[in-house]
Structure formats: structure tokens, C-alpha cells
């Protein structure tokens, strides 16, 4: 039995987004738990599809003594404010020093945190952890798929284990895998060799989805190398010798930092085999460079095409508002797609979620059946947009308190209200309003205000990829739409200043100089 410290500090930073992450954003609950410190962590994270929950379950099952530090997350946004970073990191390090000694440390990290005063939030956090616990004990971290993996992270962590799915349906499982690896390191007590590679082109999020190639095939290859067999179970070459773990993180492009971009790390006991596996995986990603691509529709043409397709469809045509994804720093209140739906009078269409606390509160106060003559959305004013004025009828209001049921948000205890379903009677278009920025990636968000998503002819979702986990099974077809939003899909459009020279801004795209 080992004594293991457990903590977590999650943020995905889009340095181009309009809103920063303050301490309050980490302190409060949204879809994930609020800031947790000490023993309260265990009960509060149980049942969530998040890494720390999986890690706790697995380490307990192996009989280890777990010592909770603190855990928190905030919705993706621009920089983490210095005050918030130092508060959380400060408490974590304080508890680590006070509650030790430890045999190992597990951290639940996103891996793309940029603070106002630090480019590499996780690398710095792990450096501070090492300064307390020393270099001798295992420090294992789980990572998001959208990690911008840095040399400092690779140096300070004994090992890191990343998600292999996007939509992320393996978050708790990845925590379990990291815990299994930690347990193995405590038993084996051998030096792990690390092979780190950075890929020299950025990949837009919308083309990183593992339900589609090329990402699907690349992640199949990770499994093959790890198992040492191909899909049919036959041995697949010598590269599996002593390989312990592989992680590939396709990166989070809208982060203006030197280490932005896809990367991979392979851990193994045999140096040559570990390096060879890293080379093989890097070559596989590079070989598919041109395939990370697809069509994005302008809002207007997407709506016209959706109306054409919906005529003969038995299931919803889904329009993915991929740039206003709050899960990537979007404000979730832009109105380009809403305006297009209204302009074409798409009766029965529903868009969600528009994050507009004043309008949601006004709807809740006015009550069901009331008419609200007001503008909705565009509260942040991204891209100079203005709220959409109409005589909105309040169809249904909700508390915003409900539990996620889809594969991504399964078990998440939402606290995002008040919520409301409003309809513009003139055009027949409805909008779901909420008060916190949470990605439209679970059907319960719509059912909560009386909408059965599978019955909606044209459904517009503020999400890039995560919605696919719960909505692709009910969709006739999905059209990714380019409408205003702070998660700019084509990195070539972003005004970077700090990338490393020579990286291509998109697959086969322009070189950053
Ligand atoms: Zn992610």
C-alpha cells in the first residue's frame, strides 16, 4: 500500500477568447463540481465522467491510501487570471507540503492552461510539485486530448496519460488508466524512458474528431502499438517491446504560446523500442496531414441546405455552430446562425444554448406564456454583434438543475439555470437560454425545457465535436457551420505572436515565421 496525493487543476485556455478565467469561475459548479479541497473531494467527484473520479476508484481498489489536495475546473476561456492560478496552485502546494511524505502524486490536468503570467500552466505546476516531493517518487498526470504538451510537462511528470476520444467519452477511464500506470510504477520501480515528439502543423478542432478518419486511424494505431498486435490480433512488429504507455495529444490551436500544437509521448523500458514507437506514431500523423480537412458551411448556405435536406429527412438535420463553442472559449451567445434561421423562417428549428443570464432571468420572471419584447444573445458583443430583437414567447422555464445522460456528460450534475425555451412566433424559430457557458453536448439540456431533440427538424448546437457523442446517433446529417465565434476554426486567421517558428498554421497551411 502506498500513500498517494491527489489533486486536479483544469483549464483549457483560448488566448484569443473575450473572457478570462477568474477565481469565481473555478470556485463555482457548472457541469462539473465546484472547487474542492480535502476530504470533500471524494464524494463530490464520484459518478462524474472526469479523470479524478476514475483515478480515485482505481487507486482505492488497489488498496492505496489517498490524500486529497484540491481539485477544480473552469469553463474554457481566455487566460487564467494570475490571482486564480496562484490561489489554486498555492493551496495545492501548501497541502502537499503539509500532508506529506508521499509515495506518489496523481494530478488531473487538462494540459492547455495559459495564465496571465505563465505560458505553461501545467509545466509550472508540476515543477512546483517536484520542488516539494523531489524527483524520486512517481508523478503521474492524466491529460485532455487537447493538451498542448510542453517539454516541461514531459520533464517533470514521470508519466502522462491522455484521452483517446474526441468527443471525450473516456475521461474517467483515462483517470483509471493513469492510476493503473501509477500502481505499476510503484511495483516495477524501474526507470521509464520517455520519447517526446512535437508535430509541426496545427490541427483545427473540428477535424480532430476520433469518430472520423484520420484521427480514428491514428488512435487505433496507438492501441496497436501498446498491445503489440494489429486489429486482427497478429503481432505488429518489434516496436511494442517494453512499451508501457503512449499518449498523443492533437493540441489546442487557439493558444498563442510557443509549445502550441500536436505532440506525443511514449514511455517504455527499452530506449530503442520507445524511440522507434514515437517515430512510428509521429510519421503516421504526418502522413495523414492533408486529410485533416473538410467543408465548413457559411450560416446562410447551411440553413438553405438544411431546409432542403429536412424535407425528406426522418431525423434532425444538425447544424454545428463550431466557432461559438463554449467548450473552446466561445461566449455561446453569438447570433449569426440564429439570425440565418430567422431570416429563412425555419419553422420548428431550435438553437441552443444561448448563454444570456439577463434574458433567462427575465423569462423566468415573466413566466410561461408571457411575451418578452427584447433582444437575446450577443451580450458579450463578439464580432460587434447585436442582440436579436423579437417578440419572444416564453414556452417553458427551468431551474437548470438536471443530470447529464449522454456519453460525454453522463452523470454530470448541471447547475446552469435559470433556463428558458423562447420562440419567435413570426419565424417559428426557438432558442434555449441558459446562464452558464456549457457546451450543447447533452440531449438533457433540451429536454429540461421541454424539447425532445430527436423530434426537431433542424437543430443548431453550439459545439464543435463533443455534441456528436449524444447527437450523432439521432442525426440525419451534420453540417459544420462557420458563423461568428471566439473559437476561430482556421488557425491561419488568428493573430499569433508567440508560436515556435516553422510550424504550419493548419494542415499543409502557411508557415509561421
Ligand atoms: Zn478536450
PDB file of N, CA and C in Angstrom, residues 295-313 315-319 337 340-341 344 346 457-458 476-481:
ATOM      1  N   UNK A 295     -15.469  20.294 -45.124  1.00  0.00           N
ATOM      2  CA  UNK A 295     -16.182  21.508 -45.533  1.00  0.00           C
ATOM      3  C   UNK A 295     -16.835  22.196 -44.345  1.00  0.00           C
ATOM      4  N   UNK A 296     -16.647  23.513 -44.268  1.00  0.00           N
ATOM      5  CA  UNK A 296     -17.403  24.341 -43.328  1.00  0.00           C
ATOM      6  C   UNK A 296     -18.389  25.164 -44.150  1.00  0.00           C
ATOM      7  N   UNK A 297     -19.646  25.217 -43.692  1.00  0.00           N
ATOM      8  CA  UNK A 297     -20.692  25.942 -44.399  1.00  0.00           C
ATOM      9  C   UNK A 297     -20.860  27.335 -43.812  1.00  0.00           C
ATOM     10  N   UNK A 298     -21.092  28.321 -44.661  1.00  0.00           N
ATOM     11  CA  UNK A 298     -21.486  29.629 -44.156  1.00  0.00           C
ATOM     12  C   UNK A 298     -22.906  29.491 -43.608  1.00  0.00           C
ATOM     13  N   UNK A 299     -23.269  30.335 -42.644  1.00  0.00           N
ATOM     14  CA  UNK A 299     -24.552  30.163 -41.950  1.00  0.00           C
ATOM     15  C   UNK A 299     -25.727  30.129 -42.926  1.00  0.00           C
ATOM     16  N   UNK A 300     -25.729  31.054 -43.863  1.00  0.00           N
ATOM     17  CA  UNK A 300     -26.850  31.165 -44.781  1.00  0.00           C
ATOM     18  C   UNK A 300     -27.011  29.935 -45.669  1.00  0.00           C
ATOM     19  N   UNK A 301     -25.890  29.510 -46.272  1.00  0.00           N
ATOM     20  CA  UNK A 301     -25.965  28.342 -47.167  1.00  0.00           C
ATOM     21  C   UNK A 301     -26.258  27.078 -46.373  1.00  0.00           C
ATOM     22  N   UNK A 302     -25.796  27.019 -45.119  1.00  0.00           N
ATOM     23  CA  UNK A 302     -26.068  25.856 -44.273  1.00  0.00           C
ATOM     24  C   UNK A 302     -27.560  25.737 -43.995  1.00  0.00           C
ATOM     25  N   UNK A 303     -28.189  26.882 -43.710  1.00  0.00           N
ATOM     26  CA  UNK A 303     -29.624  26.866 -43.410  1.00  0.00           C
ATOM     27  C   UNK A 303     -30.421  26.459 -44.650  1.00  0.00           C
ATOM     28  N   UNK A 304     -30.050  26.990 -45.796  1.00  0.00           N
ATOM     29  CA  UNK A 304     -30.747  26.634 -47.042  1.00  0.00           C
ATOM     30  C   UNK A 304     -30.602  25.132 -47.311  1.00  0.00           C
ATOM     31  N   UNK A 305     -29.386  24.625 -47.150  1.00  0.00           N
ATOM     32  CA  UNK A 305     -29.142  23.198 -47.384  1.00  0.00           C
ATOM     33  C   UNK A 305     -29.891  22.344 -46.355  1.00  0.00           C
ATOM     34  N   UNK A 306     -29.913  22.804 -45.100  1.00  0.00           N
ATOM     35  CA  UNK A 306     -30.612  22.055 -44.051  1.00  0.00           C
ATOM     36  C   UNK A 306     -32.105  21.974 -44.360  1.00  0.00           C
ATOM     37  N   UNK A 307     -32.673  23.067 -44.856  1.00  0.00           N
ATOM     38  CA  UNK A 307     -34.107  23.066 -45.196  1.00  0.00           C
ATOM     39  C   UNK A 307     -34.384  22.083 -46.337  1.00  0.00           C
ATOM     40  N   UNK A 308     -33.480  22.041 -47.310  1.00  0.00           N
ATOM     41  CA  UNK A 308     -33.647  21.114 -48.437  1.00  0.00           C
ATOM     42  C   UNK A 308     -33.593  19.671 -47.931  1.00  0.00           C
ATOM     43  N   UNK A 309     -32.587  19.390 -47.091  1.00  0.00           N
ATOM     44  CA  UNK A 309     -32.405  18.021 -46.590  1.00  0.00           C
ATOM     45  C   UNK A 309     -33.543  17.615 -45.653  1.00  0.00           C
ATOM     46  N   UNK A 310     -34.037  18.579 -44.868  1.00  0.00           N
ATOM     47  CA  UNK A 310     -35.054  18.258 -43.855  1.00  0.00           C
ATOM     48  C   UNK A 310     -36.374  17.820 -44.487  1.00  0.00           C
ATOM     49  N   UNK A 311     -36.609  18.247 -45.741  1.00  0.00           N
ATOM     50  CA  UNK A 311     -37.878  17.893 -46.409  1.00  0.00           C
ATOM     51  C   UNK A 311     -38.092  16.385 -46.464  1.00  0.00           C
ATOM     52  N   UNK A 312     -37.021  15.662 -46.721  1.00  0.00           N
ATOM     53  CA  UNK A 312     -37.153  14.203 -46.848  1.00  0.00           C
ATOM     54  C   UNK A 312     -36.531  13.446 -45.677  1.00  0.00           C
ATOM     55  N   UNK A 313     -36.162  14.186 -44.631  1.00  0.00           N
ATOM     56  CA  UNK A 313     -35.467  13.533 -43.519  1.00  0.00           C
ATOM     57  C   UNK A 313     -36.463  13.013 -42.486  1.00  0.00           C
ATOM     58  N   UNK A 315     -35.079  12.305 -39.437  1.00  0.00           N
ATOM     59  CA  UNK A 315     -34.373  12.648 -38.201  1.00  0.00           C
ATOM     60  C   UNK A 315     -33.830  14.077 -38.315  1.00  0.00           C
ATOM     61  N   UNK A 316     -33.368  14.654 -37.216  1.00  0.00           N
ATOM     62  CA  UNK A 316     -32.922  16.052 -37.262  1.00  0.00           C
ATOM     63  C   UNK A 316     -31.707  16.279 -38.174  1.00  0.00           C
ATOM     64  N   UNK A 317     -31.758  17.381 -38.904  1.00  0.00           N
ATOM     65  CA  UNK A 317     -30.562  17.882 -39.573  1.00  0.00           C
ATOM     66  C   UNK A 317     -29.874  18.778 -38.540  1.00  0.00           C
ATOM     67  N   UNK A 318     -28.616  18.484 -38.246  1.00  0.00           N
ATOM     68  CA  UNK A 318     -27.929  19.237 -37.191  1.00  0.00           C
ATOM     69  C   UNK A 318     -26.924  20.212 -37.785  1.00  0.00           C
ATOM     70  N   UNK A 319     -27.039  21.457 -37.343  1.00  0.00           N
ATOM     71  CA  UNK A 319     -26.080  22.496 -37.727  1.00  0.00           C
ATOM     72  C   UNK A 319     -25.171  22.733 -36.528  1.00  0.00           C
ATOM     73  N   UNK A 337     -25.938  32.383 -36.596  1.00  0.00           N
ATOM     74  CA  UNK A 337     -26.742  31.251 -37.056  1.00  0.00           C
ATOM     75  C   UNK A 337     -28.214  31.454 -36.685  1.00  0.00           C
ATOM     76  N   UNK A 340     -29.720  33.689 -39.223  1.00  0.00           N
ATOM     77  CA  UNK A 340     -29.940  32.992 -40.506  1.00  0.00           C
ATOM     78  C   UNK A 340     -31.192  32.128 -40.439  1.00  0.00           C
ATOM     79  N   UNK A 341     -31.406  31.443 -39.312  1.00  0.00           N
ATOM     80  CA  UNK A 341     -32.608  30.604 -39.156  1.00  0.00           C
ATOM     81  C   UNK A 341     -33.866  31.462 -39.202  1.00  0.00           C
ATOM     82  N   UNK A 344     -34.656  32.847 -42.745  1.00  0.00           N
ATOM     83  CA  UNK A 344     -35.258  31.854 -43.648  1.00  0.00           C
ATOM     84  C   UNK A 344     -36.543  31.262 -43.061  1.00  0.00           C
ATOM     85  N   UNK A 346     -37.314  29.273 -40.556  1.00  0.00           N
ATOM     86  CA  UNK A 346     -37.231  27.811 -40.445  1.00  0.00           C
ATOM     87  C   UNK A 346     -38.109  27.356 -39.280  1.00  0.00           C
ATOM     88  N   UNK A 457     -36.832  19.269 -36.435  1.00  0.00           N
ATOM     89  CA  UNK A 457     -36.378  19.074 -37.822  1.00  0.00           C
ATOM     90  C   UNK A 457     -34.968  19.608 -38.076  1.00  0.00           C
ATOM     91  N   UNK A 458     -34.699  20.805 -37.562  1.00  0.00           N
ATOM     92  CA  UNK A 458     -33.369  21.403 -37.733  1.00  0.00           C
ATOM     93  C   UNK A 458     -32.910  21.918 -36.364  1.00  0.00           C
ATOM     94  N   UNK A 476     -29.844  13.049 -38.868  1.00  0.00           N
ATOM     95  CA  UNK A 476     -29.922  12.668 -40.278  1.00  0.00           C
ATOM     96  C   UNK A 476     -28.565  12.942 -40.920  1.00  0.00           C
ATOM     97  N   UNK A 477     -28.069  14.140 -40.651  1.00  0.00           N
ATOM     98  CA  UNK A 477     -26.772  14.572 -41.182  1.00  0.00           C
ATOM     99  C   UNK A 477     -26.295  15.747 -40.313  1.00  0.00           C
ATOM    100  N   UNK A 478     -24.999  15.969 -40.317  1.00  0.00           N
ATOM    101  CA  UNK A 478     -24.429  17.074 -39.546  1.00  0.00           C
ATOM    102  C   UNK A 478     -23.697  18.009 -40.502  1.00  0.00           C
ATOM    103  N   UNK A 479     -24.027  19.301 -40.434  1.00  0.00           N
ATOM    104  CA  UNK A 479     -23.313  20.294 -41.240  1.00  0.00           C
ATOM    105  C   UNK A 479     -22.546  21.226 -40.305  1.00  0.00           C
ATOM    106  N   UNK A 480     -21.216  21.206 -40.351  1.00  0.00           N
ATOM    107  CA  UNK A 480     -20.445  22.163 -39.537  1.00  0.00           C
ATOM    108  C   UNK A 480     -20.530  23.561 -40.163  1.00  0.00           C
ATOM    109  N   UNK A 481     -20.850  24.548 -39.333  1.00  0.00           N
ATOM    110  CA  UNK A 481     -21.126  25.902 -39.824  1.00  0.00           C
ATOM    111  C   UNK A 481     -20.080  26.880 -39.302  1.00  0.00           C
TER     112      UNK A 481
END
